[in-house]
Coordinates of C-alpha atoms (C1' of nucleotides) in Angstrom, one line a residue:
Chain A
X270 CA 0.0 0.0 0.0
X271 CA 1.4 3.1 -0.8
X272 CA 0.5 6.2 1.1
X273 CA 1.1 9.6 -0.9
X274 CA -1.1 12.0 0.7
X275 CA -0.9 15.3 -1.1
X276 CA -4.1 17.5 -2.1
X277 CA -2.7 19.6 -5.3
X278 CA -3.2 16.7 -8.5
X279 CA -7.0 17.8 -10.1
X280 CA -4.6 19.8 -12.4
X281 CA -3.2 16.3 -13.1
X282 CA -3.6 14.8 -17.0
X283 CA -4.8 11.4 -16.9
X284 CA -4.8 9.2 -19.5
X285 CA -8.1 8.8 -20.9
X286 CA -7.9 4.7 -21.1
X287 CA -6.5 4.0 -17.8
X288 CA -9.5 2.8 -14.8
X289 CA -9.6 4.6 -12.1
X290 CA -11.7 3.9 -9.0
X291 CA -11.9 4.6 -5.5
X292 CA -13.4 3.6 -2.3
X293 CA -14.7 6.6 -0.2
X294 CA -15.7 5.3 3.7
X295 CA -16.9 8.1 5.8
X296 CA -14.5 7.4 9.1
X297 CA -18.2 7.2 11.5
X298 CA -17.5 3.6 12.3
X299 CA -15.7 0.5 11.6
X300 CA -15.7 -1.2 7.9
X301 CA -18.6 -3.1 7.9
X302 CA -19.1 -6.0 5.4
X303 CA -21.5 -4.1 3.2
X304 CA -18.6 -1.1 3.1
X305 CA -16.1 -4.6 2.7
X306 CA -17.9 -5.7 -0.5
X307 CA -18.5 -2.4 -2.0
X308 CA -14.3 -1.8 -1.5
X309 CA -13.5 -5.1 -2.9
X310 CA -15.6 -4.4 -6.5
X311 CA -13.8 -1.7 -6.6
X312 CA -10.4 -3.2 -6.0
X313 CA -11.6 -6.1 -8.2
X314 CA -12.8 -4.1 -10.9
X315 CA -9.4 -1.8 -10.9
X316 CA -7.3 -4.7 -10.9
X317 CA -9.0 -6.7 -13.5
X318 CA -8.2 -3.5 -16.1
X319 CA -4.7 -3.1 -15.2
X320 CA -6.3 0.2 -13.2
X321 CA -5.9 2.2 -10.1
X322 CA -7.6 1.9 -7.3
X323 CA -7.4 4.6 -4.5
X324 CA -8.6 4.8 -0.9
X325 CA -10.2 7.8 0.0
X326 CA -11.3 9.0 3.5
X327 CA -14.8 11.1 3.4
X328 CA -14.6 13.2 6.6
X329 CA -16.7 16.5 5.6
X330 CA -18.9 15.6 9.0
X331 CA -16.4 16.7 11.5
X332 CA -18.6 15.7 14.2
X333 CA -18.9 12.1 13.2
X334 CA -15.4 11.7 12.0
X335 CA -13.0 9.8 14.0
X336 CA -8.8 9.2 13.9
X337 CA -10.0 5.6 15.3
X338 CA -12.3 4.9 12.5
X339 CA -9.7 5.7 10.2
X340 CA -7.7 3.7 11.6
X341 CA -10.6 0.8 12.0
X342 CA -11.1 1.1 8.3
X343 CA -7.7 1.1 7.3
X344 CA -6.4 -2.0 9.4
X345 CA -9.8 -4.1 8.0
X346 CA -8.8 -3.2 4.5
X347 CA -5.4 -4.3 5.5
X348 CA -6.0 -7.4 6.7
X349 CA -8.4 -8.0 3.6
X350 CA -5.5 -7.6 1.3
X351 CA -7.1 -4.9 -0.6
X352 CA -4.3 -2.5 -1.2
X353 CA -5.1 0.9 -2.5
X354 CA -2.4 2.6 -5.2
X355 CA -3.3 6.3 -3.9
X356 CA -4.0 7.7 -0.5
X357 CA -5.8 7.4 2.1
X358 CA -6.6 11.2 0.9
X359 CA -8.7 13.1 3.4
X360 CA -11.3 15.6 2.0
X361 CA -10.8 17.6 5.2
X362 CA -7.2 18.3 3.4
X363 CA -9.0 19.2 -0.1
X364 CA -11.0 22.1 1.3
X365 CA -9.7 24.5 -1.0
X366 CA -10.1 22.3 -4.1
X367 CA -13.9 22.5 -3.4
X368 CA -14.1 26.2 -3.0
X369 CA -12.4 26.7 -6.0
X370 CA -14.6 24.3 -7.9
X371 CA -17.6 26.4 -6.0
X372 CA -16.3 29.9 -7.2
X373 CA -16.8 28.3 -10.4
X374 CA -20.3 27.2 -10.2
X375 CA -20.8 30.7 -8.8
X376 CA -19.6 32.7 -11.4
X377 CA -21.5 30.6 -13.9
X378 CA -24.5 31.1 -12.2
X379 CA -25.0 27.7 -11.3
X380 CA -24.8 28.2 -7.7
X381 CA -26.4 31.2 -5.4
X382 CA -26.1 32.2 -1.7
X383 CA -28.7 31.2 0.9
X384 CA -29.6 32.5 4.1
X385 CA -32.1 30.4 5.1
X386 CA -31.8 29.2 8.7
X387 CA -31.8 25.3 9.7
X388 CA -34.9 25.6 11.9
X389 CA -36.6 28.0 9.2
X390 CA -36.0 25.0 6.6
X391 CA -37.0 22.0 8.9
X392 CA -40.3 23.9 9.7
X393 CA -40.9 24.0 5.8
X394 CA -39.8 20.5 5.4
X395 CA -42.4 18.8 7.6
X396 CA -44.9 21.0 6.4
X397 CA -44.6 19.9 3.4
X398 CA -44.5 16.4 4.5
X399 CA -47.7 16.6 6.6
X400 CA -49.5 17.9 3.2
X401 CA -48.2 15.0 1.2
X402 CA -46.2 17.2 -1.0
X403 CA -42.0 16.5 -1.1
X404 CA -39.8 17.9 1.1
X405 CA -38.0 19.7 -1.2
X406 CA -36.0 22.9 -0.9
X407 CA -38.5 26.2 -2.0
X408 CA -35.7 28.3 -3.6
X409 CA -36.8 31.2 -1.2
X410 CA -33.1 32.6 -2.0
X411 CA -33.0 31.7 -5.3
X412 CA -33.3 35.1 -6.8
X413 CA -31.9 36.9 -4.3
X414 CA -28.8 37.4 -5.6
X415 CA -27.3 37.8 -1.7
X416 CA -23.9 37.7 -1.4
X417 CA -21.2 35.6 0.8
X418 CA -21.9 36.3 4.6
X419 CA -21.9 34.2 7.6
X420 CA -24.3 31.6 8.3
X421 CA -25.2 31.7 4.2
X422 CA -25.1 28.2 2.9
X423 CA -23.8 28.2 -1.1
X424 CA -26.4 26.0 -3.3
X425 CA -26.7 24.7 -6.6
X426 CA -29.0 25.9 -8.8
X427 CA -30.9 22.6 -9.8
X428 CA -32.8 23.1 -13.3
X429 CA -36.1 22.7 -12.5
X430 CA -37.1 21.5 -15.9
X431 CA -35.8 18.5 -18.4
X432 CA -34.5 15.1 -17.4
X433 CA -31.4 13.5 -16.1
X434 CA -30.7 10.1 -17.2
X435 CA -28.0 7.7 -15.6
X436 CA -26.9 5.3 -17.6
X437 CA -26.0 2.8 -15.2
X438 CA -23.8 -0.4 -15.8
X439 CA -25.4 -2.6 -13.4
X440 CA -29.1 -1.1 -13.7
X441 CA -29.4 0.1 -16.9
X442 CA -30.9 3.5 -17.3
X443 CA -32.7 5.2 -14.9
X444 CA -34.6 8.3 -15.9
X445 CA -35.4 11.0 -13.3
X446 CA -37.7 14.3 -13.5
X447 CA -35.5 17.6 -13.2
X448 CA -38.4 19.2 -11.1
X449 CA -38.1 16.1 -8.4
X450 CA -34.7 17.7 -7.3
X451 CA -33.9 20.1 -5.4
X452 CA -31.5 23.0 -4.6
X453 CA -29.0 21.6 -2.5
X454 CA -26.5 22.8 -0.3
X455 CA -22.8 22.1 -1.8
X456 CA -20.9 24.7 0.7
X457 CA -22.5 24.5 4.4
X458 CA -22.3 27.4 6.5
X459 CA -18.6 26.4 7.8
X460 CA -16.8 26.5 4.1
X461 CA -17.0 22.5 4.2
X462 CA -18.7 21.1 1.0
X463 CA -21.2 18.2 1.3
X464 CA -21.4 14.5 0.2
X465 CA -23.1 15.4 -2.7
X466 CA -20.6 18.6 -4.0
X467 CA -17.5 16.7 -2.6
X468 CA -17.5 13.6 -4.1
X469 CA -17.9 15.0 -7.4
X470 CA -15.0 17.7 -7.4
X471 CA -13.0 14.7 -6.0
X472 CA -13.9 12.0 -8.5
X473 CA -13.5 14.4 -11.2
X474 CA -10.0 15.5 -9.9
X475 CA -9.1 12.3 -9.4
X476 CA -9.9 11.1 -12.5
X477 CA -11.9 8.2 -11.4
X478 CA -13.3 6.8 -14.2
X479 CA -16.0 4.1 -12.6
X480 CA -17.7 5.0 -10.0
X481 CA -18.8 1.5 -8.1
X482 CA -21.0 2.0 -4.8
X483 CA -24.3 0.9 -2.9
X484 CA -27.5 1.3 -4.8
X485 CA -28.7 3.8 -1.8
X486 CA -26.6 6.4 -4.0
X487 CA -29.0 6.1 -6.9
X488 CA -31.2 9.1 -6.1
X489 CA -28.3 11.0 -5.5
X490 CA -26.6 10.3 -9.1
X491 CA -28.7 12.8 -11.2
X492 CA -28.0 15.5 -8.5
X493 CA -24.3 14.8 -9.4
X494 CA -24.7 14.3 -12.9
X495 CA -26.3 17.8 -12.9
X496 CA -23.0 19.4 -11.4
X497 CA -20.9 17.6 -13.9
X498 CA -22.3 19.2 -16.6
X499 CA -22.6 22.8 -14.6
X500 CA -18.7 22.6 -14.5
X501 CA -18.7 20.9 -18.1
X502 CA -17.1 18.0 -17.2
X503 CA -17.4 14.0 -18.8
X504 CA -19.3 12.0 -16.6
X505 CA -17.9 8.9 -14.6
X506 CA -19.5 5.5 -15.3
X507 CA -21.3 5.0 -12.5
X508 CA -22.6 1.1 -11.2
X509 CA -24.8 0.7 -8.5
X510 CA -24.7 -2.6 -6.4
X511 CA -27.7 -4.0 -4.5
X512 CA -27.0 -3.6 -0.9
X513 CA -26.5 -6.2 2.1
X514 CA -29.8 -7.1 3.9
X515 CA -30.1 -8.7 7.0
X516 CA -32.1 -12.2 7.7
X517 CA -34.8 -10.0 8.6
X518 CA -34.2 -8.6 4.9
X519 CA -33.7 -4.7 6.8
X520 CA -30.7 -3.4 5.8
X521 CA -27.4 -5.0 7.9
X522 CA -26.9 -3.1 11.6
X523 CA -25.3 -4.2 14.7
X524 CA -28.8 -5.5 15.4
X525 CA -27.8 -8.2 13.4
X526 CA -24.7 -9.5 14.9
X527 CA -21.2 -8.9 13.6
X528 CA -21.0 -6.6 11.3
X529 CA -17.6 -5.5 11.1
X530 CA -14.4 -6.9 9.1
X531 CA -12.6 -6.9 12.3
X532 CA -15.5 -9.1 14.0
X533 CA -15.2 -12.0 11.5
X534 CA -11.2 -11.9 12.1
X535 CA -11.8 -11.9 15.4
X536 CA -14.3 -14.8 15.0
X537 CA -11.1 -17.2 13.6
X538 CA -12.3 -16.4 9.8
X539 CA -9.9 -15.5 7.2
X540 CA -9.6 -12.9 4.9
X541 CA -9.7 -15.2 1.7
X542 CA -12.9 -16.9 2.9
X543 CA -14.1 -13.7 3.8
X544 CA -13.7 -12.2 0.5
X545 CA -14.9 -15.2 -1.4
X546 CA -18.2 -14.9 0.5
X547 CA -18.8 -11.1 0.1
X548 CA -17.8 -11.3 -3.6
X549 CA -20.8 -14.1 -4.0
X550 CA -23.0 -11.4 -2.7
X551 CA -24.6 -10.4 -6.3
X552 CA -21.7 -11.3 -8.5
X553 CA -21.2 -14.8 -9.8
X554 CA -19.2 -16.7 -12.9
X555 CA -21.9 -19.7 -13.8
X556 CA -21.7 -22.3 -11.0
X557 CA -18.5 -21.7 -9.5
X558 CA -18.3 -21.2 -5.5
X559 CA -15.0 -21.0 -4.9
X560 CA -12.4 -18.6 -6.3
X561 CA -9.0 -17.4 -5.5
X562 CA -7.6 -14.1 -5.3
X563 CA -6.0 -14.2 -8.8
X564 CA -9.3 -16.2 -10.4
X565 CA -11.2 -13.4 -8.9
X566 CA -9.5 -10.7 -10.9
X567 CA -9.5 -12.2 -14.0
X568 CA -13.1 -13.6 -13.8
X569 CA -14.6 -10.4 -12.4
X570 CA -16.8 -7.7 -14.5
X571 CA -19.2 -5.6 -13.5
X572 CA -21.9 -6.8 -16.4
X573 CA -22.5 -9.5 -14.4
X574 CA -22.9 -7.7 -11.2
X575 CA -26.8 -9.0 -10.4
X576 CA -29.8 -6.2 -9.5
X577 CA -31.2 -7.7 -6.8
X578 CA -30.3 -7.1 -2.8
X579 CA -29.0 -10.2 -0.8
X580 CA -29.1 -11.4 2.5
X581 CA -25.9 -12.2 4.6
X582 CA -26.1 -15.0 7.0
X583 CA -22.7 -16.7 8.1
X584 CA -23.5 -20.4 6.8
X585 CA -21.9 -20.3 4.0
X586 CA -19.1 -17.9 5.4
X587 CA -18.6 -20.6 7.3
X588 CA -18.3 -23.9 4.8
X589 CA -15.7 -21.2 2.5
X590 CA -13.8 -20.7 5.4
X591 CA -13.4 -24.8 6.5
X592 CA -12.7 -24.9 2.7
X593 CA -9.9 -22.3 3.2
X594 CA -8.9 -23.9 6.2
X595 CA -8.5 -27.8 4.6
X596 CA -6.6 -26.1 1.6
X597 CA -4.6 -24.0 3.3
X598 CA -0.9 -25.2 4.1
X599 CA 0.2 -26.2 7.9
X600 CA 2.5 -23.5 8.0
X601 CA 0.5 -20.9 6.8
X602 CA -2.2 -22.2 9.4
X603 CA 0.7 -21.8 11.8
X604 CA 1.2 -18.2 11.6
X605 CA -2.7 -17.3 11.1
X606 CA -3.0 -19.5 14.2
X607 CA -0.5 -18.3 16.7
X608 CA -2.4 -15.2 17.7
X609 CA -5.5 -17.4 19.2
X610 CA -3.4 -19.7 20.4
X611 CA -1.3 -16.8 22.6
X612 CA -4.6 -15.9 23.5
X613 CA -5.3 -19.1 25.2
X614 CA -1.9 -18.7 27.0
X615 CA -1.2 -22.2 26.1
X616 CA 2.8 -23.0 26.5
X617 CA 5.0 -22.1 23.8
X618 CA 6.0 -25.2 21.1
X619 CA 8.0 -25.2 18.2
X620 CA 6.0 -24.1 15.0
X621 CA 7.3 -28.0 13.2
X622 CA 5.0 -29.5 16.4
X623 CA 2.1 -27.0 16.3
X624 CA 2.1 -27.4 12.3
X625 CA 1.9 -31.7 12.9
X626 CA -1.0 -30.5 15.2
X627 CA -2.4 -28.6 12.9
X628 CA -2.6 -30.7 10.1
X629 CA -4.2 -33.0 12.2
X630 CA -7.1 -30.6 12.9
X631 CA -7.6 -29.3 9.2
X632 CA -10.5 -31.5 8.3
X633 CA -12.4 -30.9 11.1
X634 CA -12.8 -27.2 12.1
X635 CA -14.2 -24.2 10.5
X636 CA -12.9 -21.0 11.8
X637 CA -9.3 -20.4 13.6
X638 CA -11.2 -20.0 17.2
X639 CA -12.3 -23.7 16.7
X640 CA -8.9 -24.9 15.6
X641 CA -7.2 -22.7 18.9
X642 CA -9.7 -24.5 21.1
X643 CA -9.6 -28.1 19.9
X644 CA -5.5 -27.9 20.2
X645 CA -5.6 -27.7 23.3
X646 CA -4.7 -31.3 24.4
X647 CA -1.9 -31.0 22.0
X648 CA -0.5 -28.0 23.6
X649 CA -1.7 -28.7 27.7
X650 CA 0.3 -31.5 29.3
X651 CA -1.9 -32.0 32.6
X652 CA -4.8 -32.2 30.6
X653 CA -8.1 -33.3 32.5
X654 CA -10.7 -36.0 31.7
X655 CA -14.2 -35.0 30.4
X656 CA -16.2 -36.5 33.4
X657 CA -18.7 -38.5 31.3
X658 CA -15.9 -39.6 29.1
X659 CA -13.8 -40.9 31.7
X660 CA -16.9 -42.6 33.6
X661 CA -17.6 -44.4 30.1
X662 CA -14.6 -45.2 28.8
X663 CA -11.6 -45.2 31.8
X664 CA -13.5 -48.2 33.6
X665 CA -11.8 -51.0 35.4
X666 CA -11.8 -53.7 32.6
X667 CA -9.4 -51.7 30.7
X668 CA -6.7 -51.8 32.8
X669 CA -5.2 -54.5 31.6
X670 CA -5.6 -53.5 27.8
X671 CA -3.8 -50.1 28.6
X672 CA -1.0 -51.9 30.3
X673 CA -0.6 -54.1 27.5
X674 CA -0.5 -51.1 25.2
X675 CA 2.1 -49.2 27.3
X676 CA 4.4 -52.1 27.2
X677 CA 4.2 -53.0 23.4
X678 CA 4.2 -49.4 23.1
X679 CA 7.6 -48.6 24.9
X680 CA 9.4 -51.1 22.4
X681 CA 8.6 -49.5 19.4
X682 CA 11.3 -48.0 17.5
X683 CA 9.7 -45.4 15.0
X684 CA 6.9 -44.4 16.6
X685 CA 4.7 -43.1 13.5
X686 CA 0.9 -43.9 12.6
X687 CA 2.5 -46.8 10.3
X688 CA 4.2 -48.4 13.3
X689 CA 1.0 -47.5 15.9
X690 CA -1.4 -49.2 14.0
X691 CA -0.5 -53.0 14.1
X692 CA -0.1 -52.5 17.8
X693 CA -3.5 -51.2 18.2
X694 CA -5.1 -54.0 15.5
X695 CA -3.0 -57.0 17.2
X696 CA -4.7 -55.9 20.3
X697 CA -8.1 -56.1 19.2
X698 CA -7.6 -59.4 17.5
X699 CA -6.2 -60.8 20.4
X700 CA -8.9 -59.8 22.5
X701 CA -11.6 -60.4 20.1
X702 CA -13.0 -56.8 20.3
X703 CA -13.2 -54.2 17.8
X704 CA -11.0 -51.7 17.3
X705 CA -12.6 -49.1 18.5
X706 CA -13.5 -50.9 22.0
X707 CA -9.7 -49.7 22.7
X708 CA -9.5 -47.0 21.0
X709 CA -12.0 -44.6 22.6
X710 CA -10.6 -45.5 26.1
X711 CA -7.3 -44.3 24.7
X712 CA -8.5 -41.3 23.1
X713 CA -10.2 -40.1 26.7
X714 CA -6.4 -40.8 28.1
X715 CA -4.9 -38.9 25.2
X716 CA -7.2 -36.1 24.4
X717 CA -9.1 -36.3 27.9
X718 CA -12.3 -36.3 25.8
X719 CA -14.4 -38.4 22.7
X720 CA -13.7 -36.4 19.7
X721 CA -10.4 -36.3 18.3
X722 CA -8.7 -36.9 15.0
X723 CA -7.4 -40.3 14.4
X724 CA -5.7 -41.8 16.9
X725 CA -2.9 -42.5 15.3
X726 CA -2.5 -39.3 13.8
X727 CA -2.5 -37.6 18.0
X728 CA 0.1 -40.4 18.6
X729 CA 2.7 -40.1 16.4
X730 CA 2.0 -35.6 17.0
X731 CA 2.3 -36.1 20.5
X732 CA 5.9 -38.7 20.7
X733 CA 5.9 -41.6 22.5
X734 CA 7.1 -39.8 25.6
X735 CA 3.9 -37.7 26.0
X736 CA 1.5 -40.9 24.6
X737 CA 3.4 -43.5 27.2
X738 CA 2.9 -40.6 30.2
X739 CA -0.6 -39.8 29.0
X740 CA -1.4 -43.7 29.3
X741 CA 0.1 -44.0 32.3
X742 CA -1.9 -41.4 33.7
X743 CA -5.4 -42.7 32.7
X744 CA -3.8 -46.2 33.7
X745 CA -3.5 -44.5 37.2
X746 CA -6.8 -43.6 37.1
X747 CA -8.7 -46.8 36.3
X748 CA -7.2 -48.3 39.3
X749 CA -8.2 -45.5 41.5
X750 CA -11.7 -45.9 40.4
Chain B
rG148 C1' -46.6 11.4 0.9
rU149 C1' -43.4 11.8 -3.7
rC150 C1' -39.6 9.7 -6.6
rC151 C1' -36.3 5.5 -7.6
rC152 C1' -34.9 0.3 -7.5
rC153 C1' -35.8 -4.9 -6.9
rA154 C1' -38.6 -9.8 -7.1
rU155 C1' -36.1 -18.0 -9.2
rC156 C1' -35.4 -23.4 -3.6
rG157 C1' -34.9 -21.3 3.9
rU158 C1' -30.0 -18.6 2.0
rC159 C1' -26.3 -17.4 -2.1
rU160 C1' -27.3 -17.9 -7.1
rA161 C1' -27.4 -20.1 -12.9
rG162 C1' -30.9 -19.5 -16.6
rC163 C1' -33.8 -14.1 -18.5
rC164 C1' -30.7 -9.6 -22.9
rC165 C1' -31.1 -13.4 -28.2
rG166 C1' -38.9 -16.9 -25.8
rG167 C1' -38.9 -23.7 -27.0
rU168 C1' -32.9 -27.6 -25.3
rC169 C1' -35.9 -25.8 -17.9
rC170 C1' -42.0 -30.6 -15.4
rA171 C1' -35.7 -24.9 -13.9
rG172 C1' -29.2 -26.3 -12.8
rG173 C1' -25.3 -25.6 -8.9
rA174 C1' -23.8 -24.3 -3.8
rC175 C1' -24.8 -23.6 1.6
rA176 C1' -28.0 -25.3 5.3
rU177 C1' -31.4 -29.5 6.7
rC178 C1' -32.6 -34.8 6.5
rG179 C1' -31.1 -40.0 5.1
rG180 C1' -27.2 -43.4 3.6
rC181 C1' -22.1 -45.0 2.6
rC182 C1' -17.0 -44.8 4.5
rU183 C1' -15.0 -45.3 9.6
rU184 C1' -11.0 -46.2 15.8
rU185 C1' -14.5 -41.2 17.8
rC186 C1' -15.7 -36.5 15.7
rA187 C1' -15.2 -34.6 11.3
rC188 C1' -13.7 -34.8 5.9
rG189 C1' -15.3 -37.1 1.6
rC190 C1' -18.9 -39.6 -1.5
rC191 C1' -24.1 -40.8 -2.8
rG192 C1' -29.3 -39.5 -2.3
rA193 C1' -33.7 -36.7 -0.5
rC194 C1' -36.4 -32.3 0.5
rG195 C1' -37.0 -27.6 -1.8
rA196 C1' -38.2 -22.0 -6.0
rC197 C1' -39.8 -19.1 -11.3
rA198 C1' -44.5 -13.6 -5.8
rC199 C1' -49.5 -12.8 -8.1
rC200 C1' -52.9 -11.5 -12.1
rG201 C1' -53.5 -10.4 -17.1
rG202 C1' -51.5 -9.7 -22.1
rU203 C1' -48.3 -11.0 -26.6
rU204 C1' -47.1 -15.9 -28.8
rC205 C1' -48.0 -22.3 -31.6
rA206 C1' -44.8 -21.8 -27.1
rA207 C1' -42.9 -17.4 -21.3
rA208 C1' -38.9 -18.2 -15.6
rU209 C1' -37.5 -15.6 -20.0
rC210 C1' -41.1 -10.1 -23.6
rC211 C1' -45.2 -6.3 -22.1
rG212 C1' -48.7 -4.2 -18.4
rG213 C1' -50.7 -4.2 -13.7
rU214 C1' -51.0 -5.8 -8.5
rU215 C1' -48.6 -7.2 -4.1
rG216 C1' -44.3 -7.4 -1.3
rG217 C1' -39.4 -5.7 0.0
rG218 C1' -35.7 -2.0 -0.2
rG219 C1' -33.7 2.9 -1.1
rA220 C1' -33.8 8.3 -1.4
rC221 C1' -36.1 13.0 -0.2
rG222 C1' -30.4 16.8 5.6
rC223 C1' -25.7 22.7 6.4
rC224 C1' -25.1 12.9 7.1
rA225 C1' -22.3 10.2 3.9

RNA sequence: GUCCCCAUCGUCUAGCCCGGUCCAGGACAUCGGCCUUUCACGCCGACGACACCGGUUCAAAUCCGGUUGGGGACGCCA
C-alpha cells in the first residue's frame, strides 16, 4: 500500500484509457461488510483493467469523523489484502479544491447564496410532508442574488425542468424528472462542502473513471450528474450494487450480529474466505463457489454484477472458510494460528510441532477459534478427563488392555501412525474386540475427551514420551476408580 | 406522501438480454445413507423456487402491463 497524501493533483492529465476507482468510507465507524464488498468491486474491478484503485477518506462531517475509524477502516482493509495505489486522501485536506470548484459554479451562475436558517428549513420540510407534497428545498433565496456572509449556505442551482438520465452499468438507465430535485447545499455554513458537491469535485480531480457504490446512491446520481455538466465536465461510469440485507431482509446493523471486518477476524475467519463470501454477494461466474484471489480478478466484471439485494447469514461464510482452512498449508495455518493460540496462554512449542497438530485438525474445524480450542490437548500436558468420558470409557476392565499397550508401546522404535497401527489391530484381534472398544478408552487418556482426530494421527503428533505418560496417567486412574 | 430500484429453492445464485434444449441447474443449510477407531472430511441420495394477475405468442422463468411485497432516497449525514 502506498501512502502519498498530497491534495494539489486535479490539475493532473490522466490518461483517458487507464480505470480509475476509489473507495470513499466516511470514518463514522468500523468497515462493515456491506462497506467490505462495496471496497472489494472496486479493488476487483481496478485490478481486472490493469487500473488504479485509490482509498479515500470522506470526513466532511467533522462531528462524526474519527482518527479511530480511520484507523478501523484502514487496518480491515489491510487485513483483507485490498491495497489501495493512492491515499488514504482526506477531504478535510482538499477544502480549498472544493471552493475553487464552488467559485466556479458561482460565477456561472449555477450556484447562489442562501440565508435560510436550519430551523426555518426543517419547519418548511415537515410541512410539506404533513400535506403529502415532497420535502423539497423552495428556492426562497433563489433570486436573491445575496452575497457571501456568515451563516449563508452556497447551493446549486438545480434546473427545474428536463430530465437527467443515468446510464448505469449494473441497472441500466434510470430516468429521473428535473423538477423532483432540489437545490441543495454544496458549501454548508462552515466552508465544508457536502457529500453530494465533494464527491464530485474529487472523483473528477481524481480522474476516477467508474464510480462503483451501494444502490442507496442512486437518487443522489442525477444531482451529481447535474453538477458535472454545470462545470462541463465527462461524466464517470457509475454502477450501482444491490445492498446487504439482513435475515430480517432490513438493511445489515449491529442488530444483526457482527457486522464488522474486524468481528469476522476476530471470529477465527480469514480474509480469503471472507472475500470469497462477500464477492458471492450479487456477483457470480456460472456455477463456480470457490475462487481465488487471482481467479477473482480475471473472472470479475461488473456486467455481471446481479440487481437484486441479498441477504448475509454466516452459513456459507462458514463452509468457504473450512474450505480455506483444509486447503490452506500447515505452515501458513501456523502463523494465522498463533495469535488465538497466545490468546489461550497455552505454553510455547515449536511451529514444526504445532504445524503436525495442525494438520491433524484441518479436516475438522471451520474457523481459527475452533482450531485454537480443539489444540488444546496438544498443547496442555496436565490435561483433564471429560467426566462422562472418563466414567464411560476409563473403567476397570481396561486396565489390563492399557497396560498391555504401554508395554508393546515402549518397544517400538519409530513411533509413527505406520508403526502404531499394528499394535492397536494385534490388540483387538487378540482380545476379540473391535478396534474401537480400545481406541475410545485411549483417546479419553490422550485427548481427555471423545472427539479427536485419528488416533494414530495424535500419537505419532504427541511422541511416544507424552502418549506412554498420558497412558500411564489414565492407567492411574482406572485403578483408583 | 413523492420519486427511484428490486422480485427463481430457507439462504447465495445459474438461466432471463437473443422466448422452445428448464416438469428450472449448482452451492450452503437441513434430512437420510455409505465410509469409519471417535468427531469430522469425503462420497451418494432426498427435501426444496420461477411472488400474483392479465397480455403477446403455436410456445414465457424468459417479452409487455398491472397488483402485491421488499428496499432505497427525499439533511448545512455520507
Amino acid at each position: 500500500m502506498t501512502g502519498r497524501p498530497h491534495a494539489g493533483f486535479h490539475r493532473r492529465v490522466f490518461r483517458m484509457e487507464q480505470v480509475i476507482t476509489r473507495f470513499p468510507p466516511s470514518p463514522t465507524g468500523a468497515l462493515h461488510i456491506g462497506g467490505a464488498r462495496t471496497a472489494l468491486f472496486n479493488w476487483l474491478f481496478a485490478r481486472s483493467r490493469g487500473g488504479k484503485f485509490i482509498l479515500r477518506i470522506e470526513d466532511t462531517d467533522i462531528e462524526r469523523s474519527t482518527e479511530e475509524s480511520v484507523k478501523a477502516i484502514i487496518d480491515a482493509m489491510e487485513w483483507l489484502e485490498l491495497s489501495w495505489d493512492e491515499g488514504p486522501y482526506f477531504q478535510t485536506h482538499r477544502l480549498a479544491v472544493y471552493r475553487e470548484y464552488a467559485e466556479k459554479l458561482l460565477g456561472s451562475g449555477h450556484a447562489y447564496w442562501c440565508e435560510c436558517s436550519g430551523e426555518e428549513l426543517e419547519k418548511r420540510r415537515n410541512a410539506a410532508l404533513a400535506e403529502g407534497r415532497k420535502p423539497k428545498y423552495d428556492g426562497t433565496c433563489r433570486s436573491k442574488g445575496l452575497d457571501r456572509a456568515p451563516n449563508r449556505v452556497l447551493r446549486f442551482r438545480t434546473p427545474q425542468t428536463g430530465t437527467t438520465i443515468l446510464k448505469d452499468i449494473i441497472k441500466g438507465p434510470i430516468e429521473f424528472e428535473n423538477s423532483e430535485l432540489d437545490d441543495l447545499v454544496i458549501l454548508k455554513s462552515d466552508g465544508v462542502p457536502t457529500y453530494n458537491f465533494a464527491v464530485v469535485i474529487d472523483d473528477l480531480t481524481m480522474g476516477i473513471t467508474h464510480v462503483i457504490r451501494g444502490d442507496d446512491h442512486v437518487n443522489n446520481t442525477p444531482r451529481q450528474i447535474l453538477i458535472y455538466k454545470a462545470l462541463g465536465a465527462k461524466l464517470p461510469q457509475f454502477g450501482h450494487v444491490p445492498m446487504i440485507h439482513g435475515e430480517d431482509r432490513s438493511p445489515l446493523s449491529k442488530r444483526h450480529g457482527a457486522t464488522s471486518v474486524m468481528e469476522y477476524k476476530r471470529m477465527g475467519f480469514i480474509p480469503e474466505a471472507l472475500l470469497n463470501c462477500l464477492v458471492r454477494l450479487g456477483w457470480s461466474h456460472g456455477d463456480q463457489e470457490i475462487f481465488s484471489r487471482q481467479e477473482l480478478i480475471e473472472k470479475f466484471s461488473l456486467e455481471t454484477v446481479g440487481k437484486s439485494p441479498s441477504i448475509f447469514t454466516m452459513e456459507k461464510l462458514l463452509w468457504l472458510n473450512a474450505h480455506y482452512i483444509k486447503e490452506n498449508s500447515p505452515q501458513e495455518l501456523t502463523r494465522l494460528l498463533k495469535p488465538f493460540l497466545a490468546e489461550r496462554n497455552y505454553p510455547e512449542k515449536p511451529d514444526h510441532f504445532l504445524a503436525a497438530a495442525i494438520h491433524t485438525l484441518q479436516p475438522r474445524t471451520h474457523t481459527l477459534v475452533e482450531m485454537a480450542d480443539a489444540m488444546r490437548f496438544y498443547m496442555v500436558d496436565g490435561i483433564e478427563f471429560e467426566p462422562e468420558a472418563a466414567a464411560k470409557f476409563l473403567t476397570a476392565d481396561m486396565s489390563g488392555v492399557f497396560s498391555g499397550l504401554i508395554s508393546e508401546l515402549s518397544k517400538l522404535e519409530t513411533f509413527d501412525e505406520a508403526s502404531l497401527e499394528p499394535v492397536f489391530r494385534n490388540t483387538a484381534q487378540d482380545l476379540k474386540v473391535k478396534l474401537g472398544k480400545i481406541a475410545q478408552p485411549v483417546r479419553v487418556a490422550l485427548t481427555g475427551g471423545t472427539k479427536s482426530p485419528g488416533l494414530f494421527e495424535i500419537m505419532e503428533v504427541l511422541g511416544k514420551e507424552a502418549v506412554i505418560e498420558r497412558l500411564q496417567k489414565g492407567l492411574k486412574y482406572i485403578e483408583t476408580v
